[in-house]
Coordinates of C-alpha atoms in Angstrom, one line a residue:
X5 CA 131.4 27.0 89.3
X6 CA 130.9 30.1 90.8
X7 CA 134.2 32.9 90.6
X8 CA 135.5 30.1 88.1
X9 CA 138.6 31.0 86.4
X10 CA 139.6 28.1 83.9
X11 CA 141.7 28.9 81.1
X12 CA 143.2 32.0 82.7
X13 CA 146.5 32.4 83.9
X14 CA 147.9 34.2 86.9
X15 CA 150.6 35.5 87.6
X16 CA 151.7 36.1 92.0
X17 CA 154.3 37.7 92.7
X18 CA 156.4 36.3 96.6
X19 CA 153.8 33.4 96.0
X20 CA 156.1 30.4 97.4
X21 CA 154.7 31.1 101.0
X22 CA 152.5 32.9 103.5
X23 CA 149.9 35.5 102.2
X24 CA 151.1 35.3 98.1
X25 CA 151.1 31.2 98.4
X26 CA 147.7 31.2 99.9
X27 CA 146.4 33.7 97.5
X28 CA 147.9 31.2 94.6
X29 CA 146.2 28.2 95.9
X30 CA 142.6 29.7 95.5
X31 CA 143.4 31.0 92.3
X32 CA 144.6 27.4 91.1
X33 CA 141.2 25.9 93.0
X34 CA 139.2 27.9 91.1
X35 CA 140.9 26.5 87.8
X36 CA 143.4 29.0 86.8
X37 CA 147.3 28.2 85.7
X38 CA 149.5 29.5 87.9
X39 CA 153.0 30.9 87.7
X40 CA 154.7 31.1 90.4
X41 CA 157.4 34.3 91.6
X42 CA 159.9 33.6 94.0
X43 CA 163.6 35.5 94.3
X44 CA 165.6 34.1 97.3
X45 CA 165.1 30.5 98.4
X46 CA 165.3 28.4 95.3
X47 CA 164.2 25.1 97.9
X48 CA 160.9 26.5 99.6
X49 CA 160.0 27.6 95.9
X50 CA 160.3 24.4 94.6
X51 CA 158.1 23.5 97.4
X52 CA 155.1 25.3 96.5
X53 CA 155.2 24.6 93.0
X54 CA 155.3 20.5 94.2
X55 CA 152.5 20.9 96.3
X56 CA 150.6 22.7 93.5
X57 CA 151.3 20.5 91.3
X58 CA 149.7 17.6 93.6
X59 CA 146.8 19.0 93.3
X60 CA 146.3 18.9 89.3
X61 CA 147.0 22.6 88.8
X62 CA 149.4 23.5 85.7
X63 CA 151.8 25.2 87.4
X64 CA 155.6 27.0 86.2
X65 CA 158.1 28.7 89.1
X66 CA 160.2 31.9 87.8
X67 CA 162.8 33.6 89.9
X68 CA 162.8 37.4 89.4
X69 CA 163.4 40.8 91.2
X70 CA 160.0 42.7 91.1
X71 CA 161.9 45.7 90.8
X72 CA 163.8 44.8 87.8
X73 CA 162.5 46.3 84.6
X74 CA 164.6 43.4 82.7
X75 CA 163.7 40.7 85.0
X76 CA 159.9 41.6 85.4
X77 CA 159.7 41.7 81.2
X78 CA 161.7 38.2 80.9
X79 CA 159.3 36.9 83.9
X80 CA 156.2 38.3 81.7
X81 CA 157.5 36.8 78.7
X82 CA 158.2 33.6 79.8
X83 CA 154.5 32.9 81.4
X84 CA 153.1 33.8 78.2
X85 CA 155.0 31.5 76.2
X86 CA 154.6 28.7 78.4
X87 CA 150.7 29.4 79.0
X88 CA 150.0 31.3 75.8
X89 CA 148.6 34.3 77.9
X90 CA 148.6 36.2 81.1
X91 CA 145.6 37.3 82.2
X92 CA 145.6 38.3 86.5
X93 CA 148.7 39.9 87.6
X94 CA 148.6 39.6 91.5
X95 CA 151.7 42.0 92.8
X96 CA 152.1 40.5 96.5
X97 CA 155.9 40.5 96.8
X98 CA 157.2 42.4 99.8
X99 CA 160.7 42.9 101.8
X100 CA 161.5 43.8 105.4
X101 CA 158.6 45.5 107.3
X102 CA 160.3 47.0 110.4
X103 CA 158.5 49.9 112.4
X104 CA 160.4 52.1 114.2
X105 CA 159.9 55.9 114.7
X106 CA 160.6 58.1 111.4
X107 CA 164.0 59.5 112.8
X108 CA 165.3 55.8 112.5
X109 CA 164.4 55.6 109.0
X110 CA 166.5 56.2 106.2
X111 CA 166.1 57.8 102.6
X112 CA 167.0 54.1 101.3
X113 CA 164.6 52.3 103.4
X114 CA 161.6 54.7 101.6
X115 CA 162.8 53.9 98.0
X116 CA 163.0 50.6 99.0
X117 CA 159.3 50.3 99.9
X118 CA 158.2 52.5 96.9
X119 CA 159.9 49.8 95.2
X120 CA 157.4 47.2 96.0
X121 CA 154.9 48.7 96.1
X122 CA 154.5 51.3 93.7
X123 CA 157.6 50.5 91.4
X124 CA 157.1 47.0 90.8
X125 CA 153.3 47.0 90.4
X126 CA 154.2 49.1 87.4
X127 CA 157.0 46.6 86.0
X128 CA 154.3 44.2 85.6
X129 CA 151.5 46.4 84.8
X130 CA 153.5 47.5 81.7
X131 CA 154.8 44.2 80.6
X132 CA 151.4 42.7 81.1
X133 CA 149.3 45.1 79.3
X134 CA 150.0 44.8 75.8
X135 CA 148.6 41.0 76.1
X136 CA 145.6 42.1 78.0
X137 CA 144.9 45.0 75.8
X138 CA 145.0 42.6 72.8
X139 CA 142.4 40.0 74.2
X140 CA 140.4 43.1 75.5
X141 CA 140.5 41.1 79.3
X142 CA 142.2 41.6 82.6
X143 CA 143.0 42.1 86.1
X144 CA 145.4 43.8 88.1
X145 CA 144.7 42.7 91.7
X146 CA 147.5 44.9 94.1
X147 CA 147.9 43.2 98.0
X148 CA 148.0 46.5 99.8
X149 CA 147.2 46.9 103.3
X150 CA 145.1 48.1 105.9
X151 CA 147.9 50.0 107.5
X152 CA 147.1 53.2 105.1
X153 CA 143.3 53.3 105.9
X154 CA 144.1 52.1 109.9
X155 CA 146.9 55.2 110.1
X156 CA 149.5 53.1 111.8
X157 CA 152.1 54.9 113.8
X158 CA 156.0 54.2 113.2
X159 CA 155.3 52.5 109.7
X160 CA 155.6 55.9 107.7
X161 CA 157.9 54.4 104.9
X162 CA 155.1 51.1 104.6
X163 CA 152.2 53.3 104.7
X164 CA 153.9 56.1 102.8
X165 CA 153.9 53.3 99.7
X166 CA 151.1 51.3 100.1
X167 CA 149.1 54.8 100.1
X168 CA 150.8 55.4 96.9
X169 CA 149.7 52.2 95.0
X170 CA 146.5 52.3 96.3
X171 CA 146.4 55.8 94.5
X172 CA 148.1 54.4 91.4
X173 CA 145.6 51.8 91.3
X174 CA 142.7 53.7 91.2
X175 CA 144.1 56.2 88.3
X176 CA 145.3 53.3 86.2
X177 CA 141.8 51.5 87.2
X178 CA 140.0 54.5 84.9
X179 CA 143.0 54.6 82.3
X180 CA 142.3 50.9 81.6
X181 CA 138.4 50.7 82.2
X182 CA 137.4 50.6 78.4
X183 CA 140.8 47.9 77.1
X184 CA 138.4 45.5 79.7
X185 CA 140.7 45.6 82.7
X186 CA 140.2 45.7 86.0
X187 CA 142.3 47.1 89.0
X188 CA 141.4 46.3 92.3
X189 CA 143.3 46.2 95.3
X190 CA 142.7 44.0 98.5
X191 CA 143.7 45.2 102.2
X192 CA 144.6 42.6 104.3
X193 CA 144.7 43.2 108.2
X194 CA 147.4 41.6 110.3
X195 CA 147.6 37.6 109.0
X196 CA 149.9 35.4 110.8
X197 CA 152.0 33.5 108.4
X198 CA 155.6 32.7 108.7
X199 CA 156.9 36.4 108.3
X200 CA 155.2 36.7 112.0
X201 CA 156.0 33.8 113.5
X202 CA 158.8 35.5 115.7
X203 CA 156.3 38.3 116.8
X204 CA 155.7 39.5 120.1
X205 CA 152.7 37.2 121.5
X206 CA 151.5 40.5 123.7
X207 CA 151.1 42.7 120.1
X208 CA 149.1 39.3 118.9
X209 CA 146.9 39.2 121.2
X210 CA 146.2 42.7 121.7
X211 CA 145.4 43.2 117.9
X212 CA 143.0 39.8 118.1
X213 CA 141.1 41.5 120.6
X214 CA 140.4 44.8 117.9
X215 CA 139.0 42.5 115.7
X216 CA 135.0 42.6 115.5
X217 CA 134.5 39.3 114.3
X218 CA 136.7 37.7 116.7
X219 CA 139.5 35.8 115.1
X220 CA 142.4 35.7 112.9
X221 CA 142.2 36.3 109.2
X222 CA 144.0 33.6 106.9
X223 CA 145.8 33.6 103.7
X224 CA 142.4 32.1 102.2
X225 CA 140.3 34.7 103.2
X226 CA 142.7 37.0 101.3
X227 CA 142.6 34.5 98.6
X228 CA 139.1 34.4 98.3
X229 CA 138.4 37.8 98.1
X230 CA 141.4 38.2 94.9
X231 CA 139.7 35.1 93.3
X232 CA 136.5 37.6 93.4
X233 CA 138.0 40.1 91.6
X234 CA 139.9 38.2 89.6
X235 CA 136.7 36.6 88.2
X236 CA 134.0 37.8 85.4
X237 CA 131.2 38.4 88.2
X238 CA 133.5 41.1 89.5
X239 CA 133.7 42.7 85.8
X240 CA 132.0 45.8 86.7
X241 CA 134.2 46.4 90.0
X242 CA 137.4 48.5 89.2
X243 CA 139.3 51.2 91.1
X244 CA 138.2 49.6 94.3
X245 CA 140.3 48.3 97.3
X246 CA 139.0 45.8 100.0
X247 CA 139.8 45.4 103.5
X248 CA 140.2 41.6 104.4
X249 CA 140.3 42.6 108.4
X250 CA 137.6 41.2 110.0
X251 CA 136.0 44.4 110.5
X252 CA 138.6 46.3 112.2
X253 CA 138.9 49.1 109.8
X254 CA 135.0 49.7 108.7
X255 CA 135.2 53.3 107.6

């Protein structure tokens, strides 16, 4: 099978619904264990792990903050000594994406998405690595977003961090290059899941008609594109980030 990943484990971070349970579901197609991150709603968490289950995928659910140092090394911990590795860290998990002009923001608000974004892909980078470097194999796959390459106005805090992990993962892509790891990052455009679903219809549409190829992107196609770099054909592919849009940022 081509992109196969049996035998390796993966860890997604916010993976119980929209864009991180998607991503989790081609992982888990492709053959790899999956552990599933969740924080808030214990029920929809149980959920996706069911529904993974029902499909023949060896599966564990583990509630952490991502921006806990403690929680994010007792999350590591405990995938390893359930799976006896972890081998693809996928950071997805997100909070509150409000835009609004910068004057509205707030000093908390911009630590808050440095948090996720930068913060937290760290947590797990350096709980995960000593595994990784032992087996001489990895993957860091970061969800970023197209909203740093796109320039969106009134999202300075969101693109503020996703810039900065972006940047993080391309310096710790050549730190890591000779343990065997890779770091990749994968842009998605604007995917409807639930986090949208109260969204103005007018922005919808108006976005759908920016994009070349003429529809709307789904958490698969983000999937697809992790799986790739999660896989051993991408093993000469590091410090790299792809946009999953469509076409509607092709610089």
């Amino acid at each position: 099978m081509s992109f196969s990943l049996t035998n390796r484990v993966a860890l997604i971070t916010g993976s119980t619904r929209g864009l991180g349970l998607g991503i989790a579901e081609c992982l888990a197609a492709a053959g790899a264990k999956i552990a599933l991150n969740y924080y808030g709603n214990r029920e929809v968490a149980e959920q996706a792990r069911e529904s993974l289950l029902g499909s023949g995928t060896q599966v564990m659910l583990v509630r952490a903050n991502v921006r806990d140092k403690e929680q994010v090394s007792s999350m590591v911990g405990a995938v390893e000594e359930k799976f006896g590795s972890l081998d693809i860290i996928v950071p997805n998990a997100t909070g509150p994406q409000p835009q609004k002009p910068i004057e509205q923001y707030d000093a908390d608000f911009y630590r808050e998405m440095y948090e996720f974004f930068v913060l937290s892909p760290f947590l797990l980078a350096q709980a995960a690595l000593p595994g990784m470097k032992q087996r001489g194999w990895g993957r860091i796959i970061n969800i970023t977003s197209e909203v740093y390459h796109a320039s969106v106005p009134n999202f300075t805090a969101y693109v503020a961090a996703k810039g900065g992990q972006i940047g993080w993962s391309r310096s710790l892509a050549v730190e890591l290059a000779s343990s065997g790891i890779t770091v990749n990052t994968v842009a998605p455009g604007w995917i409807p899941t639930e986090r949208h679903v109260n969204d103005p219809q007018e922005d919808k549409d108006a976005y759908l008609k920016t994009i070349p190829i003429g529809r709307w992107g789904t958490p698969k196609d983000v999937g697809n594109a992790v799986n790739y770099f999660a896989s051993e054909e991408s093993s000469f592919v590091t410090g790299q980030t792809l946009c999953v849009n469509g076409g509607h940022t092709p610089w």
